[in-house]
Amino acid sequence: MRKMDWGLIILFACLLDVMCGDPRWLPHPVVGMGKVISWMDRGIGRWLEKRGWSNETHRVPIRWLGLSFPIVVVGGVWAVSAGLVHLAYGWQPLAGGMLEAMMIWLAIAPRGLAEAGLNIYRALNKQELEEARRQLAMVVGRQTEGLDEGEVVRGGVETVAENLVDAVVAPLFFAAIGGAPLAMAYRAVNTLDAMVGYRSERYLHLGTASARLDDLCNFIPARLTIGVLLLVFWIMRLDVRQAWRTYRRDAHLHPSPNSGIPESLVAGALHIQLGGVNVYHGRLSERARLGDPIEPRQAKHLLQTVRVMWWATGVWVAILIGVSALV
C-alpha cells in the first residue's frame, strides 16, 4: 500500500482551506466531537451527583475519572480516522491521499482565523464599536460589553496570535508526524481543552487531564513557532529584536505555558502591549502584561496580526514541504 507524499498532502489541505474555509454545508468533525464530549460530561456529572462526590471530598478520584475524556474521545477519533485512511489507501492510493488531505483541511483553520480577525477589523475601521465587540464575543470567552477600541483590538490580536499555534502550526506538525489521523486526534485534544479544560468549579479537577494533555501537545509546536514568527517579522520588516526581547522577558508570565510565546512575540514586533484585565462570567481575571505600550493599540495592529498569521502559515507549510522532500 503506497502512500502519497505527505508534503503534497499538507499542501493540498492548506489550499483547500484557503479556497473553501469551513463550508457550512460540510459536516465538521469538531461538531461530532463536541456532542460526544457533552454526552460524556452529562453522564459523568450524573454519576458524581448520584454518589455525592465533590471537588473537596474526592479530588484525586475525580481527576482519575477525568482521564476518561481523552482516552475515549482522542483515542476514538484517532482509531476511526486511522481506520478510514487505511481502507481508502487499500482501495486506491489517490483516494487515501485525498481523504487525508480533507481530514487535515478540517483540522486546520487559517482562513477561519483570518476571517474572525478581519471581521473585527472591518467593524473598527467603520467606527462600529458595538459590532466589533459582537464579532470579538464570537471568538473569545471573555465579556466584551463596554470594551473600548484598544481593548477590542487586544482581544483580537491575542486570539489570532494564540490560535496560530492551535489552528495552524500544531495540527500541521502532527499531520507531518502521523498523518491525518494524528492531526484529527490533536483537534480532539484541542476541543476537549476548550470544553472541559478551563478552570471552573465543575472542571477544576475533572478537566485537569484534558488541560494538561493540551499543554503537552502544544509544547513543541509553540516553540517551533518562535523561529517561524521571527522569520516572518524579518520578511515583513517588523521589529525582530523587540519581538525577541519581549518573548524572553514576558512569555513565561502568561498562565499558559504555550500561549505566551506567540502573544509576546507579536506584541514585541508590533510595539504594543497585550494582557491586562479580562472579565469571565462576571469575575475579573488579571493577566500579566506582555510587551511595552510603545504604540497605542489600533485597528491597524489587528490587520497586521492577520497578515503575520498568513505569512507564518505559508512559511510553516514551506518548511514542512522542504522536510518532506529530504526524508
mmCIF file of C-alpha atoms in Angstrom:
data_model
loop_
_atom_site.group_PDB
_atom_site.id
_atom_site.type_symbol
_atom_site.label_atom_id
_atom_site.label_comp_id
_atom_site.label_asym_id
_atom_site.label_seq_id
_atom_site.Cartn_x
_atom_site.Cartn_y
_atom_site.Cartn_z
ATOM 1 C CA MET A 1 0.000 0.000 0.000
ATOM 2 C CA ARG A 2 1.973 3.032 -1.270
ATOM 3 C CA LYS A 3 1.025 6.339 0.291
ATOM 4 C CA MET A 4 1.155 9.775 -1.276
ATOM 5 C CA ASP A 5 3.943 12.164 -0.263
ATOM 6 C CA TRP A 6 2.868 13.795 2.989
ATOM 7 C CA GLY A 7 4.250 17.175 1.952
ATOM 8 C CA LEU A 8 1.924 17.266 -1.051
ATOM 9 C CA ILE A 9 -0.990 16.150 1.118
ATOM 10 C CA ILE A 10 -0.349 19.021 3.543
ATOM 11 C CA LEU A 11 -0.056 21.496 0.677
ATOM 12 C CA PHE A 12 -3.341 20.322 -0.830
ATOM 13 C CA ALA A 13 -5.058 20.500 2.575
ATOM 14 C CA CYS A 14 -3.926 24.103 3.039
ATOM 15 C CA LEU A 15 -5.066 25.049 -0.455
ATOM 16 C CA LEU A 16 -8.474 23.574 0.350
ATOM 17 C CA ASP A 17 -8.670 25.738 3.466
ATOM 18 C CA VAL A 18 -7.621 28.874 1.603
ATOM 19 C CA MET A 19 -10.204 28.282 -1.125
ATOM 20 C CA CYS A 20 -13.090 26.862 0.918
ATOM 21 C CA GLY A 21 -12.551 27.717 4.582
ATOM 22 C CA ASP A 22 -15.114 25.888 6.723
ATOM 23 C CA PRO A 23 -18.148 25.488 4.428
ATOM 24 C CA ARG A 24 -21.432 25.270 6.307
ATOM 25 C CA TRP A 25 -22.727 22.507 4.033
ATOM 26 C CA LEU A 26 -19.935 20.141 5.096
ATOM 27 C CA PRO A 27 -20.448 18.423 8.484
ATOM 28 C CA HIS A 28 -17.443 19.331 10.628
ATOM 29 C CA PRO A 29 -15.911 16.573 12.782
ATOM 30 C CA VAL A 30 -15.437 19.016 15.669
ATOM 31 C CA VAL A 31 -19.234 19.211 15.974
ATOM 32 C CA GLY A 32 -19.365 15.439 16.397
ATOM 33 C CA MET A 33 -16.515 15.551 18.906
ATOM 34 C CA GLY A 34 -18.385 18.204 20.857
ATOM 35 C CA LYS A 35 -21.535 16.085 21.002
ATOM 36 C CA VAL A 36 -19.610 13.077 22.328
ATOM 37 C CA ILE A 37 -17.865 15.240 24.932
ATOM 38 C CA SER A 38 -21.183 16.766 26.043
ATOM 39 C CA TRP A 39 -22.763 13.312 26.290
ATOM 40 C CA MET A 40 -19.867 12.042 28.417
ATOM 41 C CA ASP A 41 -19.917 15.193 30.532
ATOM 42 C CA ARG A 42 -23.618 14.772 31.347
ATOM 43 C CA GLY A 43 -23.171 11.099 32.169
ATOM 44 C CA ILE A 44 -20.167 11.681 34.420
ATOM 45 C CA GLY A 45 -21.944 14.607 36.089
ATOM 46 C CA ARG A 46 -24.941 12.427 36.953
ATOM 47 C CA TRP A 47 -22.625 9.679 38.206
ATOM 48 C CA LEU A 48 -20.767 12.089 40.509
ATOM 49 C CA GLU A 49 -24.006 13.632 41.783
ATOM 50 C CA LYS A 50 -25.516 10.228 42.500
ATOM 51 C CA ARG A 51 -22.524 9.265 44.643
ATOM 52 C CA GLY A 52 -22.186 12.642 46.310
ATOM 53 C CA TRP A 53 -18.626 13.207 45.119
ATOM 54 C CA SER A 54 -17.297 16.777 45.205
ATOM 55 C CA ASN A 55 -14.026 18.578 44.484
ATOM 56 C CA GLU A 56 -13.415 18.902 48.214
ATOM 57 C CA THR A 57 -14.008 15.266 49.186
ATOM 58 C CA HIS A 58 -12.837 13.291 46.133
ATOM 59 C CA ARG A 59 -10.262 15.439 44.366
ATOM 60 C CA VAL A 60 -7.915 12.626 43.265
ATOM 61 C CA PRO A 61 -10.611 10.139 42.139
ATOM 62 C CA ILE A 62 -12.315 12.871 40.102
ATOM 63 C CA ARG A 63 -9.015 13.646 38.380
ATOM 64 C CA TRP A 64 -8.596 9.977 37.509
ATOM 65 C CA LEU A 65 -12.166 9.916 36.234
ATOM 66 C CA GLY A 66 -11.318 12.892 34.028
ATOM 67 C CA LEU A 67 -8.866 10.668 32.151
ATOM 68 C CA SER A 68 -11.856 9.032 30.500
ATOM 69 C CA PHE A 69 -12.329 12.127 28.317
ATOM 70 C CA PRO A 70 -9.009 11.912 26.419
ATOM 71 C CA ILE A 71 -8.998 8.107 26.419
ATOM 72 C CA VAL A 72 -12.433 7.830 24.827
ATOM 73 C CA VAL A 73 -12.540 10.967 22.674
ATOM 74 C CA VAL A 74 -8.933 11.271 21.490
ATOM 75 C CA GLY A 75 -8.434 7.525 21.214
ATOM 76 C CA GLY A 76 -11.738 7.108 19.417
ATOM 77 C CA VAL A 77 -11.082 9.912 16.933
ATOM 78 C CA TRP A 78 -7.638 8.526 16.104
ATOM 79 C CA ALA A 79 -8.949 4.965 15.695
ATOM 80 C CA VAL A 80 -11.826 5.967 13.413
ATOM 81 C CA SER A 81 -9.611 8.276 11.339
ATOM 82 C CA ALA A 82 -6.852 5.678 11.011
ATOM 83 C CA GLY A 83 -9.361 3.018 10.002
ATOM 84 C CA LEU A 84 -10.901 5.181 7.289
ATOM 85 C CA VAL A 85 -7.499 6.198 5.919
ATOM 86 C CA HIS A 86 -6.320 2.568 5.885
ATOM 87 C CA LEU A 87 -9.406 1.480 3.964
ATOM 88 C CA ALA A 88 -9.042 4.343 1.479
ATOM 89 C CA TYR A 89 -5.388 3.571 0.766
ATOM 90 C CA GLY A 90 -6.221 -0.104 0.438
ATOM 91 C CA TRP A 91 -8.742 0.732 -2.252
ATOM 92 C CA GLN A 92 -6.731 3.360 -4.140
ATOM 93 C CA PRO A 93 -3.608 5.336 -3.078
ATOM 94 C CA LEU A 94 -5.016 8.510 -4.631
ATOM 95 C CA ALA A 95 -8.243 8.089 -2.640
ATOM 96 C CA GLY A 96 -6.222 7.656 0.534
ATOM 97 C CA GLY A 97 -4.225 10.797 -0.143
ATOM 98 C CA MET A 98 -7.357 12.791 -0.933
ATOM 99 C CA LEU A 99 -9.051 11.604 2.252
ATOM 100 C CA GLU A 100 -6.010 12.543 4.335
ATOM 101 C CA ALA A 101 -5.915 15.978 2.723
ATOM 102 C CA MET A 102 -9.591 16.526 3.529
ATOM 103 C CA MET A 103 -9.109 15.422 7.132
ATOM 104 C CA ILE A 104 -6.139 17.747 7.586
ATOM 105 C CA TRP A 105 -8.137 20.549 5.958
ATOM 106 C CA LEU A 106 -10.809 20.056 8.619
ATOM 107 C CA ALA A 107 -8.158 20.020 11.364
ATOM 108 C CA ILE A 108 -6.704 23.425 10.449
ATOM 109 C CA ALA A 109 -8.340 26.842 10.296
ATOM 110 C CA PRO A 110 -6.102 29.651 8.996
ATOM 111 C CA ARG A 111 -8.857 31.103 6.815
ATOM 112 C CA GLY A 112 -11.424 30.961 9.614
ATOM 113 C CA LEU A 113 -8.932 32.600 11.968
ATOM 114 C CA ALA A 114 -8.202 35.334 9.437
ATOM 115 C CA GLU A 115 -11.902 35.953 8.825
ATOM 116 C CA ALA A 116 -12.546 36.264 12.563
ATOM 117 C CA GLY A 117 -9.804 38.867 12.898
ATOM 118 C CA LEU A 118 -10.834 40.741 9.760
ATOM 119 C CA ASN A 119 -14.479 40.899 10.840
ATOM 120 C CA ILE A 120 -13.390 42.744 13.972
ATOM 121 C CA TYR A 121 -11.024 44.958 11.980
ATOM 122 C CA ARG A 122 -13.681 45.942 9.428
ATOM 123 C CA ALA A 123 -16.126 46.918 12.157
ATOM 124 C CA LEU A 124 -13.497 49.048 13.885
ATOM 125 C CA ASN A 125 -12.483 50.608 10.576
ATOM 126 C CA LYS A 126 -16.118 51.669 10.069
ATOM 127 C CA GLN A 127 -16.234 53.108 13.611
ATOM 128 C CA GLU A 128 -18.818 50.459 14.548
ATOM 129 C CA LEU A 129 -17.517 49.649 18.019
ATOM 130 C CA GLU A 130 -20.598 47.716 19.128
ATOM 131 C CA GLU A 131 -20.360 45.453 16.074
ATOM 132 C CA ALA A 132 -16.647 44.959 16.752
ATOM 133 C CA ARG A 133 -17.478 43.889 20.303
ATOM 134 C CA ARG A 134 -20.054 41.450 18.945
ATOM 135 C CA GLN A 135 -17.574 39.974 16.478
ATOM 136 C CA LEU A 136 -14.978 39.611 19.239
ATOM 137 C CA ALA A 137 -17.516 37.900 21.504
ATOM 138 C CA MET A 138 -17.943 35.205 18.853
ATOM 139 C CA VAL A 139 -14.332 34.038 19.235
ATOM 140 C CA VAL A 140 -13.422 34.696 22.886
ATOM 141 C CA GLY A 141 -14.812 33.625 26.242
ATOM 142 C CA ARG A 142 -14.315 36.978 27.955
ATOM 143 C CA GLN A 143 -17.104 39.530 28.293
ATOM 144 C CA THR A 144 -16.877 42.219 25.618
ATOM 145 C CA GLU A 145 -19.567 44.656 26.776
ATOM 146 C CA GLY A 146 -18.143 48.116 27.374
ATOM 147 C CA LEU A 147 -14.713 47.437 25.874
ATOM 148 C CA ASP A 148 -13.084 50.408 24.177
ATOM 149 C CA GLU A 149 -11.323 50.148 20.810
ATOM 150 C CA GLY A 150 -7.947 49.379 22.347
ATOM 151 C CA GLU A 151 -9.350 46.510 24.391
ATOM 152 C CA VAL A 152 -11.227 45.098 21.400
ATOM 153 C CA VAL A 153 -8.001 45.222 19.388
ATOM 154 C CA ARG A 154 -6.176 43.497 22.228
ATOM 155 C CA GLY A 155 -8.715 40.686 22.286
ATOM 156 C CA GLY A 156 -8.486 40.244 18.530
ATOM 157 C CA VAL A 157 -4.689 40.283 18.407
ATOM 158 C CA GLU A 158 -4.419 37.836 21.311
ATOM 159 C CA THR A 159 -6.915 35.477 19.678
ATOM 160 C CA VAL A 160 -5.216 35.429 16.276
ATOM 161 C CA ALA A 161 -1.716 35.148 17.766
ATOM 162 C CA GLU A 162 -2.589 32.376 20.220
ATOM 163 C CA ASN A 163 -4.573 30.366 17.691
ATOM 164 C CA LEU A 164 -1.735 30.463 15.181
ATOM 165 C CA VAL A 165 -0.414 27.519 17.192
ATOM 166 C CA ASP A 166 -3.753 25.770 17.802
ATOM 167 C CA ALA A 167 -5.210 26.191 14.318
ATOM 168 C CA VAL A 168 -2.147 26.059 12.069
ATOM 169 C CA VAL A 169 1.262 25.079 13.422
ATOM 170 C CA ALA A 170 0.254 22.258 15.775
ATOM 171 C CA PRO A 171 -2.225 20.368 13.550
ATOM 172 C CA LEU A 172 0.191 20.514 10.602
ATOM 173 C CA PHE A 173 3.031 19.395 12.885
ATOM 174 C CA PHE A 174 1.070 16.323 13.924
ATOM 175 C CA ALA A 175 -0.035 15.719 10.338
ATOM 176 C CA ALA A 176 3.629 15.622 9.334
ATOM 177 C CA ILE A 177 4.423 13.140 12.114
ATOM 178 C CA GLY A 178 1.444 10.813 11.957
ATOM 179 C CA GLY A 179 -0.701 11.808 9.011
ATOM 180 C CA ALA A 180 -4.329 12.863 9.098
ATOM 181 C CA PRO A 181 -5.308 10.522 11.987
ATOM 182 C CA LEU A 182 -2.854 12.238 14.335
ATOM 183 C CA ALA A 183 -3.943 15.684 13.141
ATOM 184 C CA MET A 184 -7.559 14.759 13.886
ATOM 185 C CA ALA A 185 -6.540 13.379 17.285
ATOM 186 C CA TYR A 186 -4.878 16.718 18.027
ATOM 187 C CA ARG A 187 -8.088 18.512 17.065
ATOM 188 C CA ALA A 188 -9.915 16.281 19.562
ATOM 189 C CA VAL A 189 -7.407 17.284 22.259
ATOM 190 C CA ASN A 190 -7.956 20.938 21.404
ATOM 191 C CA THR A 191 -11.740 20.542 21.503
ATOM 192 C CA LEU A 192 -11.569 18.802 24.878
ATOM 193 C CA ASP A 193 -9.477 21.619 26.310
ATOM 194 C CA ALA A 194 -11.974 24.203 25.063
ATOM 195 C CA MET A 195 -14.965 22.357 26.531
ATOM 196 C CA VAL A 196 -13.731 20.861 29.814
ATOM 197 C CA GLY A 197 -10.147 22.060 30.243
ATOM 198 C CA TYR A 198 -10.813 25.517 31.648
ATOM 199 C CA ARG A 199 -10.818 26.368 35.344
ATOM 200 C CA SER A 200 -14.279 26.406 36.874
ATOM 201 C CA GLU A 201 -15.947 24.765 39.840
ATOM 202 C CA ARG A 202 -17.217 21.917 37.681
ATOM 203 C CA TYR A 203 -13.996 21.196 35.776
ATOM 204 C CA LEU A 204 -11.441 22.149 38.426
ATOM 205 C CA HIS A 205 -10.332 18.511 38.722
ATOM 206 C CA LEU A 206 -12.482 16.737 36.137
ATOM 207 C CA GLY A 207 -10.855 18.707 33.323
ATOM 208 C CA THR A 208 -7.274 18.511 34.581
ATOM 209 C CA ALA A 209 -6.241 15.626 32.310
ATOM 210 C CA SER A 210 -7.681 17.321 29.223
ATOM 211 C CA ALA A 211 -5.981 20.635 30.011
ATOM 212 C CA ARG A 212 -2.612 19.008 30.726
ATOM 213 C CA LEU A 213 -2.776 16.949 27.541
ATOM 214 C CA ASP A 214 -3.452 20.094 25.513
ATOM 215 C CA ASP A 215 -0.461 21.814 27.133
ATOM 216 C CA LEU A 216 1.716 18.795 26.357
ATOM 217 C CA CYS A 217 0.605 18.532 22.725
ATOM 218 C CA ASN A 218 1.228 22.237 22.108
ATOM 219 C CA PHE A 219 4.612 22.340 23.859
ATOM 220 C CA ILE A 220 6.794 21.585 20.810
ATOM 221 C CA PRO A 221 4.622 23.352 18.181
ATOM 222 C CA ALA A 222 4.540 26.543 20.252
ATOM 223 C CA ARG A 223 8.329 26.592 20.421
ATOM 224 C CA LEU A 224 8.696 25.848 16.735
ATOM 225 C CA THR A 225 6.524 28.914 16.195
ATOM 226 C CA ILE A 226 9.301 31.104 17.620
ATOM 227 C CA GLY A 227 11.563 30.597 14.619
ATOM 228 C CA VAL A 228 8.670 30.831 12.172
ATOM 229 C CA LEU A 229 7.458 34.146 13.584
ATOM 230 C CA LEU A 230 10.926 35.694 13.799
ATOM 231 C CA LEU A 231 11.462 34.852 10.123
ATOM 232 C CA VAL A 232 8.061 36.321 9.265
ATOM 233 C CA PHE A 233 8.816 39.515 11.190
ATOM 234 C CA TRP A 234 12.058 39.867 9.215
ATOM 235 C CA ILE A 235 10.215 39.330 5.921
ATOM 236 C CA MET A 236 7.542 41.881 6.893
ATOM 237 C CA ARG A 237 10.164 44.340 8.194
ATOM 238 C CA LEU A 238 8.734 44.360 11.695
ATOM 239 C CA ASP A 239 10.840 44.740 14.833
ATOM 240 C CA VAL A 240 12.551 41.357 15.211
ATOM 241 C CA ARG A 241 14.795 42.460 18.087
ATOM 242 C CA GLN A 242 11.936 43.862 20.133
ATOM 243 C CA ALA A 243 9.932 40.690 19.469
ATOM 244 C CA TRP A 244 12.801 38.533 20.743
ATOM 245 C CA ARG A 245 13.373 40.714 23.809
ATOM 246 C CA THR A 246 9.682 40.689 24.672
ATOM 247 C CA TYR A 247 9.480 36.918 24.275
ATOM 248 C CA ARG A 248 12.499 36.347 26.527
ATOM 249 C CA ARG A 249 11.156 38.719 29.171
ATOM 250 C CA ASP A 250 7.390 38.151 29.154
ATOM 251 C CA ALA A 251 6.347 34.819 27.606
ATOM 252 C CA HIS A 252 6.665 32.931 30.893
ATOM 253 C CA LEU A 253 4.316 35.382 32.621
ATOM 254 C CA HIS A 254 1.313 34.037 30.705
ATOM 255 C CA PRO A 255 -0.792 31.495 32.648
ATOM 256 C CA SER A 256 -0.460 29.082 29.722
ATOM 257 C CA PRO A 257 2.983 27.513 29.140
ATOM 258 C CA ASN A 258 2.424 27.873 25.384
ATOM 259 C CA SER A 259 0.106 30.791 24.579
ATOM 260 C CA GLY A 260 2.507 33.389 25.943
ATOM 261 C CA ILE A 261 5.020 32.547 23.214
ATOM 262 C CA PRO A 262 3.165 33.776 20.104
ATOM 263 C CA GLU A 263 1.413 36.552 22.027
ATOM 264 C CA SER A 264 4.637 38.024 23.424
ATOM 265 C CA LEU A 265 6.390 37.770 20.053
ATOM 266 C CA VAL A 266 3.554 39.565 18.251
ATOM 267 C CA ALA A 267 3.306 42.197 20.987
ATOM 268 C CA GLY A 268 7.006 42.977 20.662
ATOM 269 C CA ALA A 269 7.015 43.043 16.874
ATOM 270 C CA LEU A 270 4.032 45.421 16.735
ATOM 271 C CA HIS A 271 5.226 47.651 19.618
ATOM 272 C CA ILE A 272 2.007 47.127 21.580
ATOM 273 C CA GLN A 273 1.102 45.712 24.972
ATOM 274 C CA LEU A 274 -1.144 42.691 25.405
ATOM 275 C CA GLY A 275 -2.601 41.202 28.566
ATOM 276 C CA GLY A 276 -4.480 43.055 31.264
ATOM 277 C CA VAL A 277 -7.868 42.664 32.905
ATOM 278 C CA ASN A 278 -10.435 40.297 31.392
ATOM 279 C CA VAL A 279 -13.926 39.554 32.705
ATOM 280 C CA TYR A 280 -15.220 35.985 32.617
ATOM 281 C CA HIS A 281 -18.793 35.332 33.775
ATOM 282 C CA GLY A 282 -18.739 38.492 35.869
ATOM 283 C CA ARG A 283 -15.374 37.739 37.505
ATOM 284 C CA LEU A 284 -12.241 39.809 36.964
ATOM 285 C CA SER A 285 -9.159 37.965 35.748
ATOM 286 C CA GLU A 286 -5.841 39.797 35.830
ATOM 287 C CA ARG A 287 -3.419 38.710 33.092
ATOM 288 C CA ALA A 288 0.235 39.682 33.032
ATOM 289 C CA ARG A 289 1.165 42.428 30.592
ATOM 290 C CA LEU A 290 3.118 41.248 27.566
ATOM 291 C CA GLY A 291 5.175 43.808 25.681
ATOM 292 C CA ASP A 292 5.612 47.549 26.073
ATOM 293 C CA PRO A 293 2.959 50.141 25.106
ATOM 294 C CA ILE A 294 5.248 51.866 22.621
ATOM 295 C CA GLU A 295 2.229 52.499 20.394
ATOM 296 C CA PRO A 296 -1.447 52.729 21.399
ATOM 297 C CA ARG A 297 -3.419 49.720 20.181
ATOM 298 C CA GLN A 298 -5.278 50.490 16.957
ATOM 299 C CA ALA A 299 -7.247 48.600 14.332
ATOM 300 C CA LYS A 300 -4.179 48.508 12.080
ATOM 301 C CA HIS A 301 -2.427 46.244 14.587
ATOM 302 C CA LEU A 302 -5.164 43.655 14.204
ATOM 303 C CA LEU A 303 -4.787 43.773 10.421
ATOM 304 C CA GLN A 304 -1.020 43.351 10.813
ATOM 305 C CA THR A 305 -1.565 40.343 13.064
ATOM 306 C CA VAL A 306 -3.764 38.668 10.459
ATOM 307 C CA ARG A 307 -1.064 39.273 7.853
ATOM 308 C CA VAL A 308 1.533 37.807 10.213
ATOM 309 C CA MET A 309 -0.666 34.735 10.627
ATOM 310 C CA TRP A 310 -0.944 34.234 6.865
ATOM 311 C CA TRP A 311 2.781 34.693 6.343
ATOM 312 C CA ALA A 312 3.501 32.270 9.194
ATOM 313 C CA THR A 313 1.164 29.714 7.639
ATOM 314 C CA GLY A 314 2.969 29.967 4.308
ATOM 315 C CA VAL A 315 6.420 29.752 5.867
ATOM 316 C CA TRP A 316 5.445 26.769 8.024
ATOM 317 C CA VAL A 317 3.945 24.895 5.074
ATOM 318 C CA ALA A 318 7.067 25.623 3.004
ATOM 319 C CA ILE A 319 9.264 24.261 5.800
ATOM 320 C CA LEU A 320 7.205 21.073 6.054
ATOM 321 C CA ILE A 321 7.257 20.543 2.286
ATOM 322 C CA GLY A 322 11.025 21.043 2.319
ATOM 323 C CA VAL A 323 11.439 18.488 5.088
ATOM 324 C CA SER A 324 9.221 16.008 3.243
ATOM 325 C CA ALA A 325 11.462 16.315 0.187
ATOM 326 C CA LEU A 326 14.512 15.431 2.272
ATOM 327 C CA VAL A 327 13.191 12.414 4.180
#
